[in-house]
Tab-separated table of C-alpha atoms in Angstrom:
chain	number	residue	atom	x	y	z
M	1341	MET	CA	-20.936	-0.886	-53.663
M	1342	LEU	CA	-21.233	-0.453	-49.901
M	1343	GLY	CA	-19.423	2.644	-48.613
M	1344	GLN	CA	-19.008	4.500	-45.349
M	1345	ALA	CA	-21.307	7.197	-46.615
M	1346	ASP	CA	-24.066	4.617	-47.006
M	1347	HIS	CA	-23.784	3.336	-43.414
M	1348	PRO	CA	-21.762	5.841	-41.411
M	1349	GLN	CA	-22.983	4.480	-38.106
M	1350	ILE	CA	-21.741	1.003	-38.973
M	1351	ALA	CA	-18.404	2.236	-40.247
M	1352	GLY	CA	-17.902	4.441	-37.228
M	1353	ALA	CA	-18.850	1.629	-34.898
M	1354	ALA	CA	-16.433	-0.676	-36.628
M	1355	PHE	CA	-13.504	1.692	-36.377
M	1356	GLY	CA	-14.490	2.555	-32.802
M	1357	ALA	CA	-14.543	-1.124	-32.007
M	1358	GLY	CA	-11.074	-1.459	-33.422
M	1359	ARG	CA	-9.837	1.265	-31.133
M	1360	SER	CA	-11.613	-0.299	-28.149
M	1361	TRP	CA	-9.912	-3.603	-28.886
M	1362	GLY	CA	-6.565	-1.850	-28.760
M	1363	ASP	CA	-7.517	-0.041	-25.582
M	1364	GLU	CA	-8.715	-3.312	-24.101
M	1365	THR	CA	-5.402	-4.991	-24.969
M	1366	VAL	CA	-3.418	-2.109	-23.527
M	1367	GLY	CA	-5.667	-2.153	-20.475
M	1368	ARG	CA	-5.063	-5.866	-19.965
M	1369	LEU	CA	-1.315	-5.388	-20.329
M	1370	GLY	CA	-1.411	-2.415	-17.967
M	1371	ARG	CA	-3.392	-4.338	-15.370
M	1372	SER	CA	-1.020	-7.283	-15.682
M	1373	ALA	CA	2.013	-5.040	-15.197
M	1374	LEU	CA	0.298	-3.352	-12.266
M	1375	SER	CA	-0.440	-6.726	-10.675
M	1376	TRP	CA	3.205	-7.740	-11.018
M	1377	ARG	CA	4.347	-4.460	-9.469
M	1378	VAL	CA	1.957	-4.873	-6.544
M	1379	ALA	CA	3.013	-8.513	-6.057
M	1380	GLY	CA	6.674	-7.497	-6.099
M	1381	ILE	CA	6.141	-4.769	-3.523
M	1382	LEU	CA	4.158	-7.163	-1.316
M	1383	PHE	CA	7.094	-9.580	-1.510
M	1384	LEU	CA	9.407	-6.788	-0.373
M	1385	VAL	CA	7.050	-6.040	2.526
M	1386	GLY	CA	7.155	-9.692	3.562
M	1387	ALA	CA	10.940	-9.965	3.219
M	1388	GLU	CA	11.494	-6.879	5.361
M	1389	ALA	CA	9.036	-8.183	7.971
M	1390	VAL	CA	10.800	-11.558	8.164
M	1391	LEU	CA	14.124	-9.853	8.827
M	1392	TYR	CA	12.541	-7.442	11.292
M	1393	GLY	CA	11.090	-10.345	13.277
M	1394	PHE	CA	14.394	-12.211	12.971
M	1395	SER	CA	16.695	-9.390	14.056
M	1396	TYR	CA	15.227	-8.631	17.492
M	1397	PRO	CA	15.597	-12.092	19.067
M	1398	PHE	CA	18.797	-12.771	17.097
M	1399	PHE	CA	20.674	-9.762	18.452
M	1400	SER	CA	19.346	-10.273	21.975
M	1401	LEU	CA	20.347	-13.947	22.109
M	1402	ALA	CA	23.658	-13.453	20.306
M	1403	LEU	CA	24.707	-10.661	22.675
M	1404	GLU	CA	23.527	-12.657	25.684
M	1405	LYS	CA	25.833	-15.476	24.562
M	1406	ARG	CA	28.665	-12.918	24.771
M	1407	ASP	CA	27.797	-12.293	28.453
M	1408	LEU	CA	26.595	-8.740	27.881
M	1409	ALA	CA	24.612	-7.095	30.673
M	1410	ASN	CA	20.854	-6.814	30.242
M	1411	TRP	CA	21.006	-3.020	30.069
M	1412	ALA	CA	23.511	-3.286	27.207
M	1413	VAL	CA	21.243	-5.706	25.342
M	1414	GLY	CA	18.370	-3.274	25.832
M	1415	LEU	CA	20.536	-0.402	24.611
M	1416	ASN	CA	21.325	-2.395	21.479
M	1417	ALA	CA	17.596	-2.921	20.888
M	1418	SER	CA	16.924	0.801	21.293
M	1419	PHE	CA	19.335	1.478	18.416
M	1420	ALA	CA	16.914	-0.311	16.108
M	1421	GLY	CA	13.857	1.481	17.476
M	1422	ALA	CA	15.376	4.902	16.863
M	1423	GLY	CA	16.186	4.116	13.225
M	1424	ILE	CA	13.294	5.956	11.599
M	1425	LEU	CA	13.981	9.039	13.733
M	1426	ILE	CA	17.531	9.128	12.346
M	1427	VAL	CA	16.916	8.387	8.679
M	1428	GLY	CA	13.378	9.759	8.396
M	1429	PRO	CA	14.224	13.427	7.748
M	1430	PHE	CA	16.385	12.455	4.763
M	1431	LEU	CA	14.027	9.953	3.128
M	1432	PRO	CA	11.906	12.338	1.001
M	1433	ARG	CA	14.988	13.950	-0.517
M	1434	LEU	CA	16.601	10.565	-1.201
M	1435	ILE	CA	13.425	9.326	-2.877
M	1436	ASP	CA	13.189	12.499	-4.931
M	1437	PHE	CA	16.826	12.195	-6.060
M	1438	PHE	CA	17.253	8.446	-6.624
M	1439	GLY	CA	13.686	7.179	-7.034
M	1440	LEU	CA	11.901	4.610	-4.899
M	1441	ARG	CA	13.223	1.587	-6.783
M	1442	ARG	CA	16.879	2.460	-6.206
M	1443	VAL	CA	16.315	3.592	-2.623
M	1444	VAL	CA	14.555	0.345	-1.671
M	1445	ALA	CA	17.185	-1.787	-3.421
M	1446	GLY	CA	19.944	0.186	-1.701
M	1447	LEU	CA	18.366	-0.272	1.723
M	1448	PHE	CA	18.166	-4.038	1.215
M	1449	ALA	CA	21.791	-4.062	0.009
M	1450	ILE	CA	23.055	-2.045	2.993
M	1451	SER	CA	21.207	-4.369	5.386
M	1452	LEU	CA	22.812	-7.347	3.654
M	1453	LEU	CA	26.267	-5.779	4.027
M	1454	SER	CA	25.575	-5.129	7.716
M	1455	PHE	CA	24.927	-8.831	8.300
M	1456	ALA	CA	27.967	-9.710	6.177
M	1457	ALA	CA	30.139	-7.396	8.280
M	1458	LEU	CA	29.355	-9.497	11.348
M	1459	LEU	CA	30.947	-12.470	9.594
M	1460	VAL	CA	34.213	-10.519	9.459
M	1461	PHE	CA	34.143	-8.321	12.568
M	1462	ASP	CA	33.069	-9.894	15.845
M	1463	GLY	CA	33.695	-7.041	18.268
M	1464	ILE	CA	30.914	-5.561	20.403
M	1465	ALA	CA	31.294	-2.222	18.617
M	1466	ALA	CA	30.593	-3.946	15.286
M	1467	TRP	CA	27.410	-5.493	16.690
M	1468	PHE	CA	26.165	-2.126	17.912
M	1469	LEU	CA	27.070	-0.329	14.685
M	1470	SER	CA	25.460	-3.043	12.559
M	1471	ARG	CA	22.317	-2.886	14.691
M	1472	LEU	CA	22.128	0.884	14.251
M	1473	VAL	CA	22.534	0.637	10.469
M	1474	MET	CA	20.100	-2.260	10.206
M	1475	GLY	CA	17.535	-0.537	12.393
M	1476	ALA	CA	17.687	2.571	10.226
M	1477	CYS	CA	17.425	0.481	7.040
M	1478	PHE	CA	14.502	-1.623	8.268
M	1479	ALA	CA	12.658	1.471	9.454
M	1480	ALA	CA	13.292	3.162	6.107
M	1481	LEU	CA	12.171	0.023	4.248
M	1482	TRP	CA	8.978	-0.017	6.280
M	1483	THR	CA	8.286	3.551	5.163
M	1484	THR	CA	9.460	3.329	1.538
M	1485	THR	CA	7.617	0.106	0.714
M	1486	GLU	CA	4.512	1.666	2.248
M	1487	ILE	CA	4.962	4.750	0.036
M	1488	TRP	CA	5.639	2.609	-3.031
M	1489	LEU	CA	2.589	0.418	-2.512
M	1490	ASN	CA	0.351	3.381	-1.715
M	1491	GLY	CA	1.415	5.138	-4.895
M	1492	THR	CA	0.966	2.043	-7.075
M	1493	VAL	CA	-2.381	0.492	-6.144
M	1494	GLU	CA	-5.650	1.326	-7.864
M	1495	GLU	CA	-7.884	3.623	-5.861
M	1496	ARG	CA	-10.869	1.277	-5.679
M	1497	ARG	CA	-8.665	-1.582	-4.379
M	1498	ARG	CA	-6.451	0.519	-2.119
M	1499	GLY	CA	-8.009	-0.597	1.157
M	1500	ARG	CA	-7.944	-4.286	0.336
M	1501	ILE	CA	-4.332	-4.263	-0.856
M	1502	ILE	CA	-3.038	-2.159	2.045
M	1503	GLY	CA	-4.923	-4.462	4.419
M	1504	ALA	CA	-3.367	-7.494	2.723
M	1505	ALA	CA	0.070	-5.888	3.057
M	1506	MET	CA	-0.431	-5.416	6.787
M	1507	MET	CA	-1.579	-9.014	7.158
M	1508	ILE	CA	1.505	-10.168	5.230
M	1509	TYR	CA	3.722	-8.007	7.426
M	1510	ALA	CA	2.216	-9.371	10.631
M	1511	GLY	CA	2.376	-12.966	9.405
M	1512	ALA	CA	5.927	-12.643	8.096
M	1513	GLN	CA	7.093	-11.288	11.440
M	1514	PHE	CA	6.165	-14.629	12.999
M	1515	LEU	CA	8.414	-16.395	10.469
M	1516	GLY	CA	11.483	-14.506	11.694
M	1517	PRO	CA	11.674	-16.199	15.114
M	1518	LEU	CA	10.912	-19.553	13.472
M	1519	LEU	CA	13.853	-19.013	11.127
M	1520	LEU	CA	16.069	-18.204	14.106
M	1521	SER	CA	14.910	-21.326	15.942
M	1522	ALA	CA	16.044	-23.372	12.945
M	1523	THR	CA	19.459	-21.718	12.586
M	1524	GLY	CA	20.309	-20.856	16.184
M	1525	PRO	CA	21.846	-17.546	17.283
M	1526	VAL	CA	25.511	-18.618	17.122
M	1527	GLY	CA	27.876	-19.048	14.186
M	1528	TRP	CA	27.660	-18.087	10.542
M	1529	THR	CA	24.405	-19.954	9.791
M	1530	PRO	CA	21.931	-17.311	11.070
M	1531	LEU	CA	23.850	-14.541	9.305
M	1532	VAL	CA	23.775	-16.318	5.946
M	1533	ALA	CA	20.116	-17.256	6.437
M	1534	ALA	CA	19.303	-13.578	7.006
M	1535	MET	CA	21.278	-12.499	3.932
M	1536	ILE	CA	19.262	-14.699	1.538
M	1537	PRO	CA	15.927	-12.795	1.742
M	1538	LEU	CA	17.855	-9.523	1.688
M	1539	ALA	CA	19.571	-10.521	-1.560
M	1540	LEU	CA	16.206	-11.511	-3.029
M	1541	GLY	CA	14.875	-8.127	-1.945
M	1542	VAL	CA	17.595	-6.344	-3.942
M	1543	VAL	CA	16.800	-8.377	-7.066
M	1544	VAL	CA	13.030	-7.935	-6.794
M	1545	ALA	CA	13.267	-4.202	-6.080
M	1546	LEU	CA	15.447	-3.604	-9.145
M	1547	SER	CA	13.140	-5.720	-11.320
M	1548	ILE	CA	10.036	-3.640	-10.579
M	1549	ARG	CA	9.554	-1.108	-13.348
M	1550	SER	CA	7.309	1.855	-12.687
M	1551	PRO	CA	5.367	3.909	-15.236
M	1552	ALA	CA	6.356	7.487	-15.896
M	1553	THR	CA	3.514	8.785	-13.752
M	1554	HIS	CA	4.619	6.856	-10.712
M	1555	VAL	CA	5.229	8.471	-7.341
M	1556	GLU	CA	8.995	8.557	-7.663
M	1557	ASP	CA	8.814	10.474	-10.935
M	1558	VAL	CA	6.343	13.149	-9.871
M	1559	PRO	CA	7.973	16.469	-8.935
M	1560	GLY	CA	7.826	17.551	-5.341
M	1561	GLY	CA	6.361	20.990	-5.797
M	1562	LYS	CA	6.934	24.146	-3.844
M	1563	SER	CA	8.178	23.984	-0.287
M	1564	GLU	CA	5.250	26.029	0.978
M	1565	ASN	CA	2.908	23.450	-0.568
M	1566	LEU	CA	4.784	20.723	1.293
M	1567	ARG	CA	4.286	22.578	4.568
M	1568	LEU	CA	0.615	22.970	3.760
M	1569	ALA	CA	0.430	19.243	3.007
M	1570	VAL	CA	1.801	18.471	6.470
M	1571	SER	CA	-0.805	20.758	8.019
M	1572	PHE	CA	-3.535	18.983	6.054
M	1573	ALA	CA	-2.336	15.588	7.337
M	1574	GLY	CA	-2.111	16.738	10.948
M	1575	ALA	CA	-5.053	14.545	11.953
M	1576	LEU	CA	-3.460	11.457	10.428
M	1577	ILE	CA	-0.058	12.189	11.955
M	1578	GLY	CA	-1.757	12.632	15.327
M	1579	ALA	CA	-3.506	9.292	14.778
M	1580	ALA	CA	-0.135	7.672	14.044
M	1581	PHE	CA	1.380	9.019	17.264
M	1582	LEU	CA	-1.550	7.841	19.394
M	1583	ALA	CA	-1.612	4.439	17.678
M	1584	GLY	CA	2.100	4.068	18.459
M	1585	VAL	CA	1.478	4.983	22.099
M	1586	ALA	CA	-1.401	2.526	22.439
M	1587	GLU	CA	0.179	-0.407	20.611
M	1588	THR	CA	3.547	-0.243	22.375
M	1589	SER	CA	1.941	0.261	25.776
M	1590	MET	CA	-0.400	-2.673	25.318
M	1591	GLN	CA	2.303	-5.021	24.054
M	1592	SER	CA	4.812	-4.119	26.763
M	1593	LEU	CA	2.496	-3.712	29.774
M	1594	LEU	CA	-0.232	-6.294	29.088
M	1595	PRO	CA	1.689	-9.185	30.707
M	1596	LEU	CA	2.161	-7.112	33.867
M	1597	TYR	CA	-1.519	-6.161	33.762
M	1598	GLY	CA	-2.508	-9.828	33.592
M	1599	LEU	CA	-0.186	-10.840	36.430
M	1600	ALA	CA	-1.554	-8.035	38.610
M	1601	HIS	CA	-5.046	-9.487	38.167
M	1602	GLY	CA	-4.107	-13.029	39.137
M	1603	LEU	CA	-3.420	-14.609	35.752
M	1604	SER	CA	-0.653	-17.176	35.407
M	1605	ASP	CA	2.570	-16.449	33.534
M	1606	ALA	CA	1.378	-18.454	30.535
M	1607	GLU	CA	-1.993	-16.694	30.431
M	1608	ALA	CA	-0.337	-13.284	30.793
M	1609	ALA	CA	1.934	-14.079	27.844
M	1610	ARG	CA	-1.048	-15.206	25.773
M	1611	LEU	CA	-2.646	-11.779	26.235
M	1612	VAL	CA	-0.016	-10.234	23.968
M	1613	ALA	CA	-0.428	-13.084	21.482
M	1614	LEU	CA	-4.192	-12.497	21.282
M	1615	PHE	CA	-3.675	-8.752	20.921
M	1616	SER	CA	-1.189	-9.335	18.061
M	1617	LEU	CA	-3.481	-11.918	16.458
M	1618	GLY	CA	-6.266	-9.348	16.327
M	1619	GLU	CA	-3.855	-6.910	14.691
M	1620	ALA	CA	-2.992	-9.460	12.015
M	1621	ILE	CA	-6.505	-10.709	11.184
M	1622	LEU	CA	-8.997	-7.905	11.681
M	1623	VAL	CA	-7.154	-5.442	9.434
M	1624	GLY	CA	-8.265	-7.538	6.473
M	1625	VAL	CA	-11.906	-7.275	7.506
M	1626	LEU	CA	-11.627	-3.540	8.178
M	1627	SER	CA	-9.974	-2.928	4.810
M	1628	LEU	CA	-12.876	-4.580	2.965
M	1629	VAL	CA	-15.451	-2.663	4.989
M	1630	ALA	CA	-13.566	0.597	4.458
M	1631	ASP	CA	-13.468	0.158	0.673
M	1632	ARG	CA	-17.192	-0.468	0.665
M	1633	TYR	CA	-18.560	2.008	3.196
M	1634	GLY	CA	-15.978	4.791	3.283
M	1635	ARG	CA	-12.461	5.011	4.688
M	1636	ARG	CA	-12.693	8.297	6.549
M	1637	ARG	CA	-15.933	7.272	8.197
M	1638	MET	CA	-14.348	3.988	9.302
M	1639	LEU	CA	-11.392	5.857	10.814
M	1640	GLN	CA	-13.778	8.052	12.762
M	1641	LEU	CA	-15.822	5.054	13.900
M	1642	CYS	CA	-12.782	2.989	14.949
M	1643	ALA	CA	-11.821	5.536	17.605
M	1644	ILE	CA	-15.068	4.988	19.532
M	1645	PRO	CA	-14.821	1.154	19.860
M	1646	ALA	CA	-11.195	1.580	20.916
M	1647	VAL	CA	-12.287	3.810	23.810
M	1648	VAL	CA	-15.090	1.413	24.803
M	1649	LEU	CA	-12.852	-1.664	24.626
M	1650	ALA	CA	-10.188	0.018	26.747
M	1651	LEU	CA	-12.742	0.966	29.410
M	1652	LEU	CA	-14.103	-2.599	29.463
M	1653	LEU	CA	-10.693	-4.109	30.264
M	1654	PRO	CA	-10.945	-3.605	34.061
M	1655	LEU	CA	-14.350	-5.332	34.082
M	1656	THR	CA	-12.978	-8.463	32.412
M	1657	ALA	CA	-9.439	-8.491	33.814
M	1658	TYR	CA	-10.004	-11.428	36.197
M	1659	SER	CA	-11.333	-13.771	33.490
M	1660	PHE	CA	-9.033	-14.862	30.700
M	1661	ALA	CA	-12.037	-16.165	28.730
M	1662	LEU	CA	-13.517	-12.648	28.636
M	1663	LEU	CA	-10.283	-10.677	28.460
M	1664	GLY	CA	-8.869	-12.646	25.513
M	1665	PRO	CA	-11.604	-11.831	22.952
M	1666	LEU	CA	-11.646	-8.231	24.152
M	1667	LEU	CA	-7.921	-7.880	23.497
M	1668	PHE	CA	-8.346	-9.552	20.111
M	1669	LEU	CA	-10.844	-6.843	19.139
M	1670	ALA	CA	-8.691	-4.107	20.670
M	1671	GLY	CA	-5.659	-5.215	18.675
M	1672	GLY	CA	-7.643	-5.210	15.447
M	1673	THR	CA	-9.074	-1.774	16.199
M	1674	ILE	CA	-5.702	-0.180	16.953
M	1675	SER	CA	-4.044	-1.763	13.936
M	1676	GLY	CA	-7.059	-0.790	11.829
M	1677	ILE	CA	-6.645	2.862	12.806
M	1678	TYR	CA	-3.053	2.758	11.588
M	1679	MET	CA	-4.046	0.998	8.363
M	1680	LEU	CA	-6.901	3.399	7.580
M	1681	ALA	CA	-4.619	6.382	8.105
M	1682	VAL	CA	-2.101	4.877	5.666
M	1683	ILE	CA	-4.865	4.315	3.103
M	1684	LEU	CA	-6.084	7.899	3.412
M	1685	ILE	CA	-2.566	9.255	2.934
M	1686	GLY	CA	-2.245	7.332	-0.336
M	1687	GLN	CA	-5.721	8.438	-1.383
M	1688	ASP	CA	-5.165	12.155	-0.785
M	1689	PHE	CA	-1.499	12.752	-1.640
M	1690	ARG	CA	0.733	12.129	-4.645
M	1691	GLY	CA	4.346	12.527	-5.657
M	1692	GLN	CA	6.868	13.992	-3.270
M	1693	ARG	CA	4.090	15.036	-0.923
M	1694	LEU	CA	3.185	11.376	-0.468
M	1695	ALA	CA	6.796	10.675	0.539
M	1696	VAL	CA	6.869	13.631	2.952
M	1697	ILE	CA	3.551	12.791	4.623
M	1698	SER	CA	4.311	9.054	4.834
M	1699	THR	CA	7.708	9.723	6.398
M	1700	GLY	CA	6.209	12.124	8.927
M	1701	PHE	CA	3.520	9.538	9.651
M	1702	ALA	CA	6.101	6.816	10.315
M	1703	MET	CA	8.182	9.140	12.492
M	1704	ALA	CA	5.099	10.091	14.522
M	1705	TYR	CA	4.235	6.418	15.037
M	1706	SER	CA	7.803	5.638	16.112
M	1707	ALA	CA	7.845	8.635	18.444
M	1708	GLY	CA	4.640	7.369	20.039
M	1709	SER	CA	6.212	3.926	20.395
M	1710	VAL	CA	9.323	5.369	22.052
M	1711	VAL	CA	7.656	7.747	24.514
M	1712	GLY	CA	4.351	5.960	25.099
M	1713	ALA	CA	5.181	3.054	27.372
M	1714	THR	CA	7.330	4.983	29.865
M	1715	PRO	CA	4.769	7.543	31.152
M	1716	ILE	CA	1.958	4.994	31.123
M	1717	GLY	CA	4.167	2.571	33.044
M	1718	LEU	CA	4.806	5.323	35.578
M	1719	LEU	CA	1.052	5.872	35.924
M	1720	VAL	CA	0.599	2.132	36.506
M	1721	ASP	CA	3.218	2.263	39.293
M	1722	VAL	CA	1.458	5.209	40.936
M	1723	PHE	CA	-2.232	4.382	40.465
M	1724	GLY	CA	-2.241	0.633	39.919
M	1725	PRO	CA	-2.893	-1.589	36.864
M	1726	THR	CA	-6.200	0.118	36.039
M	1727	ALA	CA	-4.175	3.108	34.837
M	1728	LEU	CA	-3.243	1.131	31.703
M	1729	PRO	CA	-6.735	0.825	30.141
M	1730	VAL	CA	-7.728	4.293	31.360
M	1731	SER	CA	-4.647	5.819	29.722
M	1732	ILE	CA	-5.374	3.971	26.483
M	1733	ALA	CA	-8.979	5.172	26.566
M	1734	VAL	CA	-7.852	8.773	27.061
M	1735	SER	CA	-5.432	8.387	24.135
M	1736	PHE	CA	-8.223	7.279	21.849
M	1737	LEU	CA	-10.501	10.037	23.034
M	1738	GLY	CA	-7.727	12.305	21.815
M	1739	LEU	CA	-7.712	10.387	18.550
M	1740	ALA	CA	-11.457	10.894	18.159
M	1741	TRP	CA	-10.882	14.620	18.650
M	1742	PHE	CA	-8.146	14.633	16.018
M	1743	VAL	CA	-10.183	12.889	13.350
M	1744	THR	CA	-13.395	14.845	13.886
M	1745	LEU	CA	-12.420	18.425	14.761
M	1746	ARG	CA	-8.997	18.917	13.191
M	1747	PRO	CA	-10.102	18.200	9.579
M	1748	SER	CA	-12.590	21.065	9.610
M	1749	TRP	CA	-9.814	23.401	10.771
M	1750	ALA	CA	-7.580	22.139	7.960
M	1751	ALA	CA	-10.277	22.785	5.387
M	1752	ARG	CA	-10.751	26.310	6.763
M	1753	ASP	CA	-6.981	26.920	6.628
M	1754	ALA	CA	-6.903	25.690	3.036
M	1755	ALA	CA	-9.604	28.145	2.054
M	1756	MET	CA	-7.635	30.977	3.695
M	1757	THR	CA	-4.206	29.957	2.394
M	1758	GLY	CA	-4.895	29.409	-1.274
M	1759	ALA	CA	-5.814	26.870	-3.882
M	1760	ASP	CA	-2.357	25.663	-5.009
M	1761	PHE	CA	-2.369	22.629	-2.785
M	1762	VAL	CA	-5.985	21.803	-3.529
M	1763	GLN	CA	-5.382	22.011	-7.269
M	1764	ASP	CA	-2.269	19.855	-7.107
M	1765	ASN	CA	-3.773	17.269	-4.756
M	1766	ALA	CA	-7.452	17.005	-5.498
M	1767	PRO	CA	-9.235	16.024	-3.363
M	1768	PRO	CA	-7.530	17.776	-0.400
M	1769	TYR	CA	-7.367	16.105	2.968
M	1770	SER	CA	-10.700	16.541	4.661
M	1771	PHE	CA	-13.147	14.131	6.184
M	1772	ALA	CA	-15.716	14.483	3.422
M	1773	ASP	CA	-18.731	12.253	3.706
M	1774	GLU	CA	-18.266	8.904	1.974
M	1775	SER	CA	-21.754	7.613	2.608
M	1776	GLU	CA	-22.225	7.146	-1.140
M	1777	ALA	CA	-19.346	4.673	-1.382
M	1778	VAL	CA	-21.682	1.714	-1.874
M	1779	ASP	CA	-23.583	3.472	-4.641
M	1780	VAL	CA	-20.313	4.436	-6.289
M	1781	GLU	CA	-19.106	0.846	-6.297
M	1782	GLN	CA	-22.425	-0.398	-7.662
M	1783	ALA	CA	-22.284	2.312	-10.314
M	1784	GLU	CA	-18.787	1.149	-11.266
M	1785	ILE	CA	-20.075	-2.416	-11.646
M	1786	GLY	CA	-22.970	-1.148	-13.762
M	1787	ASP	CA	-20.560	0.853	-15.909
M	1788	LEU	CA	-18.459	-2.254	-16.481
M	1789	GLN	CA	-21.529	-4.215	-17.558
M	1790	VAL	CA	-22.575	-1.447	-19.949
M	1791	TRP	CA	-19.034	-1.335	-21.299
M	1792	ASP	CA	-19.057	-5.111	-21.918
M	1793	ASP	CA	-22.412	-4.872	-23.727
M	1794	ARG	CA	-21.125	-1.997	-25.840
M	1795	GLN	CA	-17.972	-3.886	-26.775
M	1796	ARG	CA	-20.001	-6.957	-27.754
M	1797	LYS	CA	-22.300	-4.870	-29.958
M	1798	GLU	CA	-19.336	-3.118	-31.548
M	1799	ARG	CA	-17.704	-6.455	-32.323
M	1800	ASP	CA	-20.925	-7.676	-33.954
M	1801	LEU	CA	-21.174	-4.476	-35.998
M	1802	GLU	CA	-17.567	-4.742	-37.092
M	1803	LYS	CA	-18.053	-8.343	-38.157
M	1804	TRP	CA	-21.143	-7.350	-40.142
M	1805	PHE	CA	-19.320	-4.444	-41.751
M	1806	LEU	CA	-16.305	-6.553	-42.719
M	1807	GLU	CA	-18.530	-9.221	-44.230
M	1808	ARG	CA	-20.395	-6.628	-46.338
M	1809	ALA	CA	-17.165	-4.888	-47.284
M	1810	SER	CA	-15.602	-8.186	-48.363
M	1811	GLU	CA	-18.649	-9.034	-50.465
M	1812	ALA	CA	-18.619	-5.596	-52.111
M	1813	THR	CA	-14.897	-5.896	-52.829
M	1814	ARG	CA	-15.383	-9.331	-54.364
M	1815	ARG	CA	-18.155	-8.068	-56.642
M	1816	ALA	CA	-16.089	-5.053	-57.726
M	1817	ALA	CA	-13.190	-7.348	-58.558
M	1818	GLN	CA	-15.487	-9.557	-60.623
M	1819	ARG	CA	-16.821	-6.539	-62.537
M	1820	TYR	CA	-13.306	-5.279	-63.171
M	1821	GLN	CA	-12.182	-8.671	-64.423
M	1822	ALA	CA	-15.233	-8.959	-66.686
M	1823	GLY	CA	-14.518	-5.501	-68.136
M	1824	ALA	CA	-10.898	-6.413	-68.737
M	1825	ASP	CA	-11.944	-9.593	-70.534
M	1826	ARG	CA	-14.356	-7.677	-72.748
M	1827	LEU	CA	-11.636	-5.160	-73.566
M	1828	GLU	CA	-9.244	-7.902	-74.614
M	1829	ARG	CA	-11.869	-9.459	-76.848
M	1830	ALA	CA	-12.686	-6.082	-78.403
M	1831	GLU	CA	-9.022	-5.444	-79.174
M	1832	ALA	CA	-8.573	-8.899	-80.665
M	1833	HIS	CA	-11.709	-9.137	-82.821
M	1834	GLN	CA	-13.111	-5.636	-83.251
M	1835	PRO	CA	-10.256	-3.058	-83.224
M	1836	GLY	CA	-12.584	-0.363	-84.480
M	1837	LYS	CA	-14.761	-0.516	-81.417
M	1838	ARG	CA	-11.864	-0.149	-78.923
M	1839	GLN	CA	-12.551	3.476	-77.981
M	1840	GLY	CA	-16.240	2.857	-77.504
M	1841	GLN	CA	-15.557	-0.118	-75.273
M	1842	LEU	CA	-13.182	1.943	-73.149
M	1843	ARG	CA	-15.789	4.622	-72.673
M	1844	LYS	CA	-18.327	1.957	-71.723
M	1845	ASN	CA	-15.971	0.471	-69.137
M	1846	LYS	CA	-15.271	3.884	-67.676
M	1847	ALA	CA	-18.975	4.606	-67.414
M	1848	ALA	CA	-19.486	1.265	-65.672
């Protein structure tokens, strides 16, 4: 009879294969659940972007129809821009208390109620209050969905998925004005049209179930560790501020820059479109390159092309054919810097620290957006249109300083302060060399191939073992049945030999 002692390697392989089958099934189910979570969060990103793109022209046109002065319309728009600065300080604590799923669903629900309130109350005060609440909610949704996605994605696909999210966000923003053009800014139709994606956002957010190890369920840690985390992310927060300065300045002052260099109104308007198109498309390319060749290295390298592109703007300003492609590349570079910083935050931080750093990152970007255009516009008034690209170039020189010198200081401070943060957040934030990223990815592919070969061999061994075990069991059953038959015959015909036959059967 074949036993495990006779072929321990086969038996062990068989039982190991059984466990690997279970692990493989669990792995497939886990990957499927993860894919659904990521898809749900990407839907939430798109829904928020549609409403963000819808709300700006909707409020401006609706208030203009009420004969409001231009300064009042601008004041209403500033309420939305200041949203993250109002709600940002409270976000980490809200996430820690309620969890990301409930916070995101609540933000969608509050935004929906703000639009619904305008169906009931039509006073100017209601429009300003609703805009303030909506601006805070949209800004918080921008941050919380970013945190949620960053804490959910697999590490080796982080860059690609974050890049896809940014492309979805940019593309969905274009759908907002198209939706408004279909509904118009007057009456109940635009309000109801805006409430539909918000209601879907509530349902989708509540339907996303997170594993126990998800970001929202990880404890926040000591407050001193949180402060140390902020110091470690100082380079990324500085990058967010400078990206906000550059992006807002380019989008708001580019048309004036084009007009000052003899471009027509239509061509000057297309400059912003080309800049935004680069932001939407090139982030996908940069995310793939970053996953393959190293994210920190790409962030460092993106600062240099941004400086060069900004300095080349005055040389191409009089030719739309040359200026357009340059702005396309500049938009992709600036948006890529933001995206790479977001990826690195998700790579280096977990739990409540991820919420704290992401919120600080979003607040820094918004602060750069608020304060950036005004001083640069003043410089343009004083020194002429060339001050715009020069100011942007200086900003990105500052960014290059942040991402090359500041990390080494952070690593030195970590060594002096203690190992708590490093132990809780391995690896700590530092610009370690990622030149081996390609080899790591190839090694992962090789490991997967070896794993597939091993599983195939284990399945073959298990099949062989089960076949032999079945044959041995069948033969044992035949021997037992033959012994039982002989015993019955002995009892029936030769009662005197019964004991001897029993002993013979036992010996057999």
